[in-house]
Every structure is written in C-alpha cells, then in structure tokens.
Coordinates of C-alpha atoms and ligand atoms in Angstrom, one line a residue:
M55 CA 166.6 98.9 -19.8
E56 CA 165.7 96.1 -17.4
P57 CA 165.3 96.9 -13.7
A58 CA 167.3 94.9 -11.2
L59 CA 164.3 93.2 -9.5
P60 CA 165.1 90.1 -7.7
V61 CA 163.2 87.0 -8.8
F62 CA 161.2 85.8 -5.9
S63 CA 160.4 82.1 -5.5
Q64 CA 157.3 81.5 -3.4
A65 CA 159.5 80.5 -0.5
E66 CA 161.5 83.7 -0.8
V67 CA 158.3 85.8 -1.1
S68 CA 157.1 84.5 2.2
K69 CA 160.5 85.2 3.6
H70 CA 160.6 88.7 2.4
G71 CA 156.9 89.1 3.2
S72 CA 157.6 88.3 6.8
L73 CA 159.2 91.8 7.1
E74 CA 156.6 93.8 8.9
A75 CA 156.3 96.3 6.1
G76 CA 155.7 94.5 2.8
V77 CA 158.1 93.3 0.2
W78 CA 160.8 95.8 -0.4
V79 CA 163.1 96.2 -3.4
T80 CA 165.5 98.9 -4.5
F81 CA 165.2 100.5 -7.9
R82 CA 167.1 103.5 -9.3
G83 CA 168.0 104.9 -5.9
G84 CA 164.5 104.4 -4.5
V85 CA 163.2 101.8 -2.1
Y86 CA 159.8 100.4 -2.9
D87 CA 157.1 98.2 -1.4
I88 CA 156.0 95.7 -4.1
G89 CA 154.0 93.6 -1.7
E90 CA 150.7 93.9 -3.5
F91 CA 152.4 93.5 -6.9
V92 CA 154.0 90.2 -5.8
A93 CA 150.8 88.9 -4.3
M94 CA 149.2 89.5 -7.7
H95 CA 151.9 87.7 -9.6
P96 CA 152.6 84.6 -7.6
G97 CA 154.6 82.9 -10.3
G98 CA 157.5 85.3 -9.7
T99 CA 157.8 88.9 -10.6
R100 CA 160.6 89.4 -13.1
S101 CA 158.6 88.8 -16.3
C102 CA 155.6 90.8 -15.1
W103 CA 157.8 93.6 -14.1
R104 CA 159.4 93.5 -17.5
R105 CA 156.1 93.6 -19.2
E106 CA 154.3 96.1 -17.1
G107 CA 157.1 98.3 -15.7
P108 CA 157.5 99.5 -12.2
W109 CA 154.7 102.0 -12.1
S110 CA 152.0 100.0 -13.8
P111 CA 148.5 100.7 -12.4
S112 CA 148.1 97.0 -11.6
G113 CA 151.4 96.9 -9.8
R114 CA 150.5 99.9 -7.7
L115 CA 154.1 100.3 -6.8
C116 CA 154.7 103.3 -4.7
E117 CA 157.7 104.8 -3.0
L118 CA 157.4 105.2 0.7
E119 CA 156.6 108.7 1.6
M120 CA 157.0 109.9 5.1
D121 CA 153.6 111.0 6.3
P122 CA 154.1 114.6 7.4
E123 CA 151.5 114.4 10.1
D124 CA 153.3 111.4 11.6
Q125 CA 156.5 113.3 11.5
A126 CA 155.0 116.3 13.3
R127 CA 153.3 114.0 15.8
Q128 CA 156.6 112.3 16.6
R129 CA 158.3 115.7 17.2
A130 CA 155.5 116.9 19.4
V131 CA 155.9 114.1 21.9
E132 CA 158.4 114.4 24.7
P133 CA 160.1 117.6 23.9
S134 CA 162.5 116.9 26.8
D135 CA 163.7 113.8 25.1
P136 CA 167.1 114.6 23.5
Y137 CA 166.1 112.2 20.7
S138 CA 162.8 113.9 19.9
G139 CA 164.5 115.9 17.0
D140 CA 165.8 112.7 15.3
P141 CA 164.5 112.3 11.8
Q142 CA 162.0 109.8 10.6
R143 CA 163.5 106.5 9.3
H144 CA 162.6 103.9 6.7
P145 CA 160.5 101.1 8.2
V146 CA 162.4 98.4 6.4
L147 CA 165.5 99.1 8.6
R148 CA 166.3 96.6 11.3
V149 CA 166.8 98.6 14.4
N150 CA 169.6 97.6 16.7
S151 CA 169.1 100.5 19.1
A152 CA 166.4 103.2 18.9
K153 CA 168.1 105.9 21.1
P154 CA 170.7 106.5 19.8
F155 CA 169.5 105.3 16.5
N156 CA 171.4 102.4 15.0
A157 CA 170.0 100.3 12.2
E158 CA 170.9 98.3 9.1
P159 CA 168.9 97.2 6.0
P160 CA 167.9 93.6 5.2
P161 CA 170.9 91.9 3.5
S162 CA 169.0 91.0 0.3
L163 CA 168.1 94.7 -0.3
L164 CA 171.6 95.7 0.4
G165 CA 172.9 93.3 -2.2
D166 CA 170.4 94.6 -4.8
S167 CA 172.1 97.8 -5.8
Y168 CA 175.7 98.9 -6.3
I169 CA 174.8 102.3 -4.9
T170 CA 173.1 101.9 -1.6
P171 CA 170.0 104.2 -1.4
S172 CA 170.5 106.7 1.4
A173 CA 167.2 105.7 3.0
I174 CA 168.4 102.2 3.7
F175 CA 172.1 103.0 4.2
F176 CA 173.1 101.7 7.8
K177 CA 172.9 104.4 10.4
R178 CA 175.3 104.4 13.3
N179 CA 174.7 107.2 15.8
H180 CA 176.3 107.5 19.3
L181 CA 174.3 110.5 20.3
P182 CA 171.1 112.4 19.3
V183 CA 171.1 113.8 15.7
P184 CA 171.9 117.5 16.0
R185 CA 169.8 120.0 14.2
V186 CA 172.1 122.3 12.3
D187 CA 171.0 125.6 10.8
P188 CA 172.7 125.7 7.4
A189 CA 172.6 129.5 7.3
S190 CA 174.6 130.1 10.4
Y191 CA 176.7 126.9 10.1
R192 CA 180.5 127.4 10.1
L193 CA 183.3 124.9 9.9
R194 CA 186.3 125.9 11.9
V195 CA 189.7 124.8 10.8
E196 CA 192.6 125.1 13.3
G197 CA 196.2 124.3 13.8
L198 CA 197.2 126.1 10.6
P199 CA 199.0 129.4 9.8
R200 CA 195.7 130.8 8.8
P201 CA 192.8 129.4 10.9
L202 CA 189.6 129.3 8.8
S203 CA 185.9 129.7 9.5
L204 CA 183.9 128.5 6.4
S205 CA 180.3 128.8 5.6
L206 CA 178.5 126.2 3.5
A207 CA 178.6 128.7 0.6
D208 CA 182.4 129.0 1.1
L209 CA 182.8 125.2 1.1
K210 CA 180.7 124.9 -2.1
G211 CA 182.0 128.0 -3.9
R212 CA 185.7 128.4 -3.0
F213 CA 186.8 124.8 -3.5
P214 CA 186.4 122.5 -6.5
K215 CA 183.7 119.9 -6.0
H216 CA 185.1 116.4 -5.9
T217 CA 183.0 113.2 -6.1
V218 CA 184.0 109.8 -4.8
T219 CA 182.2 106.5 -4.8
A220 CA 183.2 105.0 -1.5
T221 CA 182.1 102.1 0.8
L222 CA 181.6 102.9 4.5
Q223 CA 181.8 100.1 7.0
C224 CA 181.4 100.1 10.7
A225 CA 184.1 98.4 12.7
G226 CA 181.3 96.4 14.3
N227 CA 179.9 95.0 11.1
R228 CA 179.2 91.2 11.5
R229 CA 179.7 91.5 15.3
S230 CA 176.8 89.1 15.9
E231 CA 179.0 86.2 14.5
M232 CA 181.5 87.0 17.3
N233 CA 178.8 87.1 19.8
A234 CA 177.8 83.6 18.8
V235 CA 181.3 82.4 19.8
K236 CA 181.4 84.3 23.1
Q237 CA 179.7 87.4 24.4
V238 CA 181.2 90.7 23.3
K239 CA 180.2 94.3 24.2
G240 CA 178.5 96.3 21.5
L241 CA 175.5 96.5 19.2
N242 CA 174.6 93.2 17.6
W243 CA 175.2 94.1 14.0
G244 CA 174.5 91.6 11.2
I245 CA 176.2 91.8 7.8
A246 CA 174.7 95.1 6.7
A247 CA 176.6 97.7 8.7
I248 CA 178.2 98.6 5.4
G249 CA 177.0 100.6 2.4
N250 CA 178.3 102.1 -0.8
A251 CA 177.5 105.7 -1.9
T252 CA 178.7 108.6 -4.0
W253 CA 179.9 111.5 -1.8
S254 CA 180.6 115.0 -3.1
G255 CA 182.3 117.9 -1.4
A256 CA 185.5 119.8 -1.0
L257 CA 188.8 117.9 -0.7
L258 CA 190.1 118.2 2.9
R259 CA 193.5 118.7 1.2
D260 CA 192.4 121.8 -0.6
V261 CA 190.9 123.3 2.6
L262 CA 194.1 122.6 4.5
R263 CA 196.1 124.3 1.8
E264 CA 193.8 127.3 1.9
G265 CA 194.6 127.5 5.6
G266 CA 198.3 127.8 4.6
W267 CA 199.4 124.2 4.9
G268 CA 202.6 123.5 3.0
P269 CA 206.2 122.7 3.7
E270 CA 206.8 126.1 5.4
A271 CA 203.7 125.5 7.6
A272 CA 205.0 122.1 8.6
A273 CA 208.0 123.9 10.0
V274 CA 205.8 126.5 11.8
A275 CA 204.0 123.6 13.5
G276 CA 207.3 122.5 14.8
G277 CA 207.5 119.8 12.2
G278 CA 205.4 117.7 14.6
A279 CA 201.9 117.7 13.1
R280 CA 200.9 114.1 12.5
H281 CA 197.1 113.9 12.7
V282 CA 193.9 115.6 11.7
Q283 CA 191.2 115.7 14.4
F284 CA 187.5 116.0 13.7
E285 CA 184.8 117.2 16.1
G286 CA 181.2 116.5 15.6
L287 CA 178.3 118.8 16.7
D288 CA 176.5 116.0 18.3
A289 CA 176.9 116.1 22.1
D290 CA 175.8 114.2 25.2
A291 CA 174.1 115.9 28.2
S292 CA 177.5 117.0 29.6
G293 CA 178.5 118.6 26.3
T294 CA 181.0 116.0 25.2
T295 CA 181.0 115.8 21.4
Y296 CA 181.8 112.9 19.1
G297 CA 185.4 113.0 17.8
A298 CA 188.0 111.1 15.9
S299 CA 191.2 111.6 14.0
I300 CA 193.1 110.3 11.0
P301 CA 196.8 110.4 10.0
L302 CA 197.8 113.7 8.4
N303 CA 199.4 112.0 5.5
K304 CA 196.1 110.5 4.5
A305 CA 194.4 113.9 4.6
L306 CA 197.2 115.6 2.6
S307 CA 197.7 112.9 0.0
E308 CA 196.7 113.8 -3.5
E309 CA 195.5 110.2 -3.8
G310 CA 193.7 110.0 -0.4
D311 CA 190.4 111.5 -1.6
V312 CA 189.4 112.6 1.9
L313 CA 186.3 114.7 1.5
L314 CA 184.4 117.3 3.5
A315 CA 181.2 116.0 1.9
Y316 CA 177.9 118.0 1.7
Q317 CA 176.2 115.5 -0.7
M318 CA 175.4 111.8 -0.6
N319 CA 174.1 110.1 -3.7
G320 CA 173.6 113.5 -5.4
E321 CA 171.5 115.1 -2.7
D322 CA 172.1 117.1 0.5
L323 CA 173.4 114.8 3.2
P324 CA 170.4 113.3 5.1
A325 CA 170.2 114.3 8.8
D326 CA 171.2 110.8 9.9
H327 CA 174.3 110.9 7.7
G328 CA 175.7 114.2 8.9
Y329 CA 173.8 117.2 7.5
P330 CA 175.2 119.6 6.5
L331 CA 178.8 118.3 6.4
R332 CA 180.7 115.2 7.2
V333 CA 184.2 113.8 6.6
V334 CA 184.5 110.9 4.2
V335 CA 187.8 109.0 4.6
P336 CA 187.7 106.4 1.8
G337 CA 189.2 103.1 2.8
T338 CA 189.0 103.9 6.5
V339 CA 186.8 102.5 9.3
G340 CA 183.4 104.2 9.6
A341 CA 184.2 105.7 13.0
R342 CA 186.7 108.2 11.6
N343 CA 184.1 109.5 9.0
V344 CA 182.8 112.2 11.5
K345 CA 179.3 113.5 10.8
W346 CA 177.8 116.9 11.6
L347 CA 181.4 118.2 11.4
G348 CA 182.1 121.3 13.5
K349 CA 185.8 121.5 13.7
V350 CA 189.0 120.3 12.0
I351 CA 192.3 120.5 13.9
V352 CA 195.7 119.7 12.6
S353 CA 197.7 118.5 15.6
R354 CA 200.6 116.5 17.0
E355 CA 198.2 114.3 18.9
E356 CA 195.5 111.9 17.9
S357 CA 192.0 112.9 19.0
A358 CA 191.6 112.6 22.8
S359 CA 188.0 111.4 22.3
H360 CA 186.8 108.2 23.9
W361 CA 186.2 106.7 20.5
Q362 CA 189.8 107.3 19.3
Q363 CA 191.5 106.3 22.6
N364 CA 189.3 103.7 24.4
D365 CA 187.2 102.1 21.7
Y366 CA 187.6 100.9 18.0
K367 CA 190.8 99.0 18.7
G368 CA 191.6 95.3 18.1
F369 CA 192.8 92.9 20.7
S370 CA 193.8 89.2 21.1
P371 CA 191.1 86.6 21.8
G372 CA 192.9 86.1 25.1
T373 CA 192.4 89.7 26.3
D374 CA 189.4 90.3 28.5
W375 CA 187.9 93.3 30.2
D376 CA 190.0 92.8 33.3
T377 CA 193.3 92.8 31.4
V378 CA 192.7 95.1 28.5
D379 CA 195.0 98.1 28.1
F380 CA 193.6 100.4 25.4
K381 CA 196.9 102.3 25.2
S382 CA 198.6 99.1 24.0
A383 CA 196.7 98.9 20.6
P384 CA 196.6 101.4 17.7
A385 CA 193.3 103.0 16.7
I386 CA 191.7 101.1 13.8
Q387 CA 192.1 103.1 10.5
E388 CA 192.2 101.0 7.3
L389 CA 189.9 97.9 7.5
P390 CA 190.8 94.3 6.5
V391 CA 189.4 92.5 3.5
Q392 CA 185.7 91.6 3.9
S393 CA 182.9 89.8 2.1
A394 CA 179.5 88.5 2.9
I395 CA 176.6 86.6 1.3
T396 CA 173.5 88.9 0.9
Q397 CA 171.4 86.2 -0.9
P398 CA 170.2 83.6 0.0
A399 CA 169.5 84.4 3.6
D400 CA 170.7 82.0 6.4
G401 CA 168.0 79.4 7.0
A402 CA 166.3 80.0 3.6
V403 CA 164.5 77.2 1.8
L404 CA 165.4 77.4 -1.9
E405 CA 164.3 76.0 -5.2
R406 CA 166.7 75.4 -8.1
D407 CA 166.2 77.7 -11.0
A408 CA 165.5 76.4 -14.6
D409 CA 169.1 75.4 -15.0
G410 CA 169.2 73.4 -11.8
E411 CA 171.3 76.1 -10.2
V412 CA 171.2 78.1 -7.0
T413 CA 172.1 81.8 -7.3
V414 CA 174.4 83.2 -4.6
R415 CA 175.1 87.0 -4.3
G416 CA 177.1 89.2 -2.0
Y417 CA 179.5 92.1 -1.5
A418 CA 183.3 92.3 -1.2
W419 CA 185.5 95.2 -0.1
S420 CA 188.9 95.9 1.4
G421 CA 190.3 98.9 3.3
G422 CA 193.1 101.3 2.3
G423 CA 192.1 101.4 -1.3
R424 CA 193.1 97.8 -1.9
E425 CA 191.0 96.3 -4.7
V426 CA 189.1 93.1 -4.3
V427 CA 190.4 90.9 -7.2
R428 CA 188.5 87.6 -6.5
V429 CA 185.7 86.1 -4.5
D430 CA 185.6 82.4 -3.9
V431 CA 182.3 80.6 -3.2
S432 CA 181.8 77.1 -1.8
L433 CA 178.5 75.2 -1.6
D434 CA 179.9 72.4 0.6
G435 CA 181.2 74.3 3.7
G436 CA 184.6 75.1 2.1
K437 CA 185.7 71.8 0.6
T438 CA 185.4 72.8 -3.1
W439 CA 185.3 76.3 -4.5
Q440 CA 184.3 78.2 -7.6
V441 CA 185.1 81.8 -8.6
A442 CA 182.2 84.3 -8.4
R443 CA 181.6 86.9 -11.2
L444 CA 182.3 90.4 -10.0
R445 CA 179.3 92.3 -11.1
E446 CA 181.0 95.7 -11.1
G447 CA 181.4 97.1 -14.6
D448 CA 179.5 94.4 -16.4
G449 CA 176.3 96.3 -17.0
E450 CA 174.7 95.2 -13.8
G451 CA 175.0 98.8 -12.7
E452 CA 173.1 99.9 -15.8
E453 CA 170.1 97.9 -14.7
Q454 CA 170.0 100.4 -11.8
G455 CA 170.1 103.3 -14.3
E456 CA 173.7 104.0 -13.6
A457 CA 176.7 104.0 -15.8
P458 CA 179.0 101.0 -15.0
P459 CA 181.8 102.3 -12.9
P460 CA 185.2 102.5 -14.6
P461 CA 188.0 100.4 -13.0
P462 CA 189.5 102.2 -10.0
P463 CA 193.0 103.7 -10.2
P464 CA 195.6 101.5 -8.4
G465 CA 195.5 102.0 -4.6
R466 CA 192.2 103.9 -4.8
A467 CA 189.6 101.1 -4.9
W468 CA 187.3 102.8 -2.4
A469 CA 184.1 101.1 -3.6
W470 CA 182.9 97.6 -2.9
K471 CA 182.2 95.0 -5.6
L472 CA 179.0 93.1 -5.8
W473 CA 179.4 89.5 -6.9
E474 CA 177.2 86.7 -8.1
V475 CA 177.6 83.0 -8.9
G476 CA 175.2 80.4 -10.2
A477 CA 176.1 77.1 -8.6
P478 CA 174.9 73.7 -9.8
L479 CA 173.7 71.2 -7.2
P480 CA 173.0 67.5 -7.4
P481 CA 169.3 66.6 -7.3
G482 CA 167.4 65.7 -4.1
E483 CA 166.5 67.7 -1.1
Q484 CA 169.6 68.7 0.9
Q485 CA 171.1 71.0 3.5
V486 CA 173.9 73.2 2.0
E487 CA 176.5 75.4 3.7
I488 CA 177.3 78.3 1.4
V489 CA 180.6 80.0 2.1
C490 CA 182.3 83.1 0.6
K491 CA 185.8 84.6 1.0
A492 CA 187.4 87.5 -0.8
V493 CA 191.0 88.2 -1.9
D494 CA 192.4 91.8 -2.3
N495 CA 195.2 92.9 -4.5
S496 CA 197.8 92.5 -1.7
Y497 CA 196.6 88.9 -1.6
N498 CA 195.1 89.5 1.8
M499 CA 192.4 86.8 2.5
Q500 CA 189.8 86.4 5.1
P501 CA 190.4 84.0 8.0
D502 CA 188.3 80.8 7.9
S503 CA 186.7 81.0 11.3
V504 CA 185.7 83.5 14.0
A505 CA 187.2 82.1 17.2
P506 CA 190.9 83.0 16.4
I507 CA 189.9 86.6 15.6
W508 CA 187.4 87.0 18.4
N509 CA 188.0 90.2 20.5
L510 CA 186.2 91.7 23.4
R511 CA 184.7 94.6 21.5
G512 CA 183.6 92.5 18.5
V513 CA 185.3 94.6 15.9
L514 CA 187.1 93.5 12.7
S515 CA 184.8 90.5 12.2
N516 CA 185.8 89.3 8.8
A517 CA 185.9 85.5 8.8
W518 CA 184.5 83.5 5.9
H519 CA 180.8 84.2 5.7
R520 CA 178.6 81.1 6.0
V521 CA 174.9 80.6 5.4
R522 CA 173.0 77.4 5.8
V523 CA 170.1 76.7 3.5
T524 CA 167.8 73.9 2.5
V525 CA 167.5 73.2 -1.3
R526 CA 164.2 71.6 -2.3
E527 CA 162.9 69.8 -5.4
D528 CA 160.3 71.9 -7.3
Ligands
MTE194 N1 179.5 113.0 14.7 C1 179.4 111.7 14.6 N2 180.1 111.1 13.6 C2 180.1 109.7 13.5 C3 179.4 108.9 14.4 C4 178.7 109.6 15.5 O1 178.0 108.9 16.3 N3 178.7 110.9 15.5 N4 179.4 107.5 14.3 C5 180.6 107.0 13.5 C6 180.5 105.6 13.2 S1 181.0 104.5 14.4 C7 180.2 105.1 12.0 S2 180.3 103.4 11.6 C8 179.8 106.0 10.9 C9 178.4 105.6 10.4 O2 178.0 106.5 9.4 P1 176.5 106.4 8.8 O3 175.6 106.6 10.0 O4 176.5 107.5 7.8 O5 176.4 105.1 8.1 O6 179.7 107.4 11.3 C10 180.8 107.8 12.2 N5 180.7 109.2 12.4
MO195 MO1 181.0 102.4 13.6

C-alpha cells in the first residue's frame, strides 16, 4: 500500500516550508509535519517514503499532539473572555478570524485526501464554542404531536445509525475572488472553506417520525408545516443563539439523508464541529448544518434568525447596501456547481516532471445531490481544454487506507470528487494560466468570470478557478 504523499520539487518544498509550522501532509486521517524528513531527502520524498515508510526513525515523522500544558495555560488566561473555552486548533490552519474562530487549511493539503481530516477541516463559527455536558445534554424536538426530549444515549440507542459521506461548503467559499473585483462584506475565504467527511448519526426523518410525524400529523399541524428549524446552543452576550432552517420535504425525504450527527470521520464530533450533536444536510449550504444542536422545530415559518433572514442570500451585482432588500431573495439552500485547483498554488514556480508534464489537482462538487460528471482543465487561460481524471473510485482512496467509494445513487451524490490531470507543456520557461471548470449531471456549468456573479455579501462564488504559475526548465 502506497501512501498518498505529494512529490515535492525543491521549489514546492520551499513553498510548503514557508508555512510557519513545517511541511504538512495528510496520511490516513492524520496530519503530519514532515519538515525534517523533507530536509533530509532533498531530491524529493516519494521514493524515500516508499522505502522507509512514514514512521521511519530517520524520518522522525510525528503527528502533532496538542501540548496539554499549553492547552491549560490557554484556558487559564482571561476567564472573562467568552472565547477562553474555545478548543486548541491545528497550527497549519490559516486563520481568517480568531474570535469567533474561522480558519481554512492550505489548499494543497485539502486536495491530498478524499476524506478531509477533522483537524484541518475548515471551521466557521459565528460565536464562542459552547461547552456542552454530554451527560445532561438533551435535544428538544417540537412542533409534532409528541414533543421529544432526547439524550445522547436515546439518539444513539433508539434510532438506527446512519453514515453518509458528504461535502460541506460555506456560502462564502472563494469570497476573496469577489473581493478582488470589488469590496464585499465578509470573511476573506480562499478556496478551502469546503471539506468532505463521513458523518454518522440518527436520520432526522426517523426522529420526526418518532415524534408522530405522518400524514395525520400533517393534518394536525393544519397542513401548513413547511420547514424544520434548528437552534444552536452557541449564544452571544444577549443570549441570541445561532439558527437556521431547511425545507420540511428535504428533512422527510427517504433520499434526503439529513442526519442528526454525533460522529465525524468515525469519532465523536470535535468541539469546533458541533459536539455533541449537529445537523448534516447533504447537498445544502454549510450555514444550515447547525452545530451544537439544541432544538428542532417543525413549523410553518422559516427560522427567524438573522442568518436565515438577513444573510446567506444572493443578489444582483447591481444591488448595493443602500438598495438591498433581504426579503426579496430566498435563503440559499442547495449550492451551485463548484470546482477549484488545489495544486499547484497561485504564483508557484514549477518544474516539469520526467514526462515533461505538469500535474494539476483539485476538487469538484455540486449541491442538491447532483453528481459532478466532468472537470475540464485548460493551461492557456481557457482557449484549449482537456478532461481531468476523476480520482474517486480509482484506488486513489486506497492510498489513504480507505476503500474506494462506490458510485453514488442518482440524486444523492453528496460527496466531492477529487480530480487530477497531467498536462504536457512546450519547452522553455513560461507563464501559464491554469483554469478548471466542472459540469454536474444537470449539465450545470460554472460561469467563466467573477464580475457578472459578484454580490455584496460575496456568496456563491463559483466562477472558473484560475491560477497563474511559472514553468521552468530543470
Ligand atoms: N450553531 C452553529 N452552527 C453553525 C454555525 C455557527 O456559527 N453556529 N456556522 C454555520 C456555517 S456558516 C457553516 S459554513 C458551517 C461550518 O461548519 P464547520 O465549522 O463544521 O466546517 O456550520 C454552520 N453551522
Ligand atoms: Mo458558512
């Protein structure tokens, strides 16, 4: 079994090495600093890795461990700071905002593994991370003939455990490209406010049925219930909690796969990702995947929260903050087709490989369970194109110690596809603009440029992704 270790050219090593904390790679769900290992093998690392393995004494590869003393020290400072209880985070993350904590991984790491390790999965918090005692925790379910109050043991014991591999993407992923066109309001996300994980928990559908949802209940509710609201346990100083809602039909659908998830990547949810329980709404914008879930309410109305009503909506490029009417646009639910290049990085200096080619890698995904069926890549700014190889299911997953995922059932393609292409280039040093665009099974395609889809909140940024690199002779 061969680990999926990227091959570093010298140029790339110095690029990766410029990260403050070493040279990071993902391997079988872990995130490792191989800085010393790379320094000892300047010719590139793949063959050495193959020969010596990831834990060789000479490689001295070690997984990052949080120093418990550091952690305690961090908690001891400023007890009045509402963020003092926030968990420790991985140093490789690029922090967009410290309080509340918002961060994304370096793109090359993201593109390394089909399943994004939880430690580097983007974190998007609007408020301090709440500390929830799992023993006294109860999920309240309202708006049903039989309101429920469920402990964690109830959720794990009374409902079948369901596992889904699903990609989660923030509405603001790639916002920085909109900012480059014209200033928007919001965190300046790069291309990595997206990740793919396995989520396990009870189906929301099963829980709603336990509460008596059914045709007769629909009548009891006056036939008017249309939405399911979610309330988080994270609150601001005034006690306002995070909240959002989704359409009831998505929650009830046998094919919707909406989860009340207590596990991420086979372990308890990490604190940043909603411990002990979060909603996972596959195919739907990150904002509706409410973390630290306290309450579920079946209702006639959408959530009244700020984030459902006055945020996470799309507008015309011609709409500005003086003219915007948030009531005029629907809340974002399913996201449009998306793709981006995770390797090489914008501005990188590259060398051709032994075949005279340059390797380009990235991710592609679409909302609503629509499957990505093709990714086109151009090395000349979009004049000529070639089709990338979709890495899903071809054994690439096995390199990560995972079984290759089976093809998704129609309409339930919740997970992204990683893709790769080796592109030949004519000799000589040159500047190259690499472009990618994805196509989903409804033949939706990404728009070619940012300006026509620019919007004041910088959401839904899904234009062709472009990186500019310099290709050098050896
Ligand atoms: N309770 C709560 N749920 C939340 C949020 C939050 O701040 N509080 N942020 C939302 C947003 S905008 C996104 S993109 C996702 C991010 O999930 P992650 O941090 O697990 O990546 O969580 C969503 N759920
Ligand atoms: Mo988000």
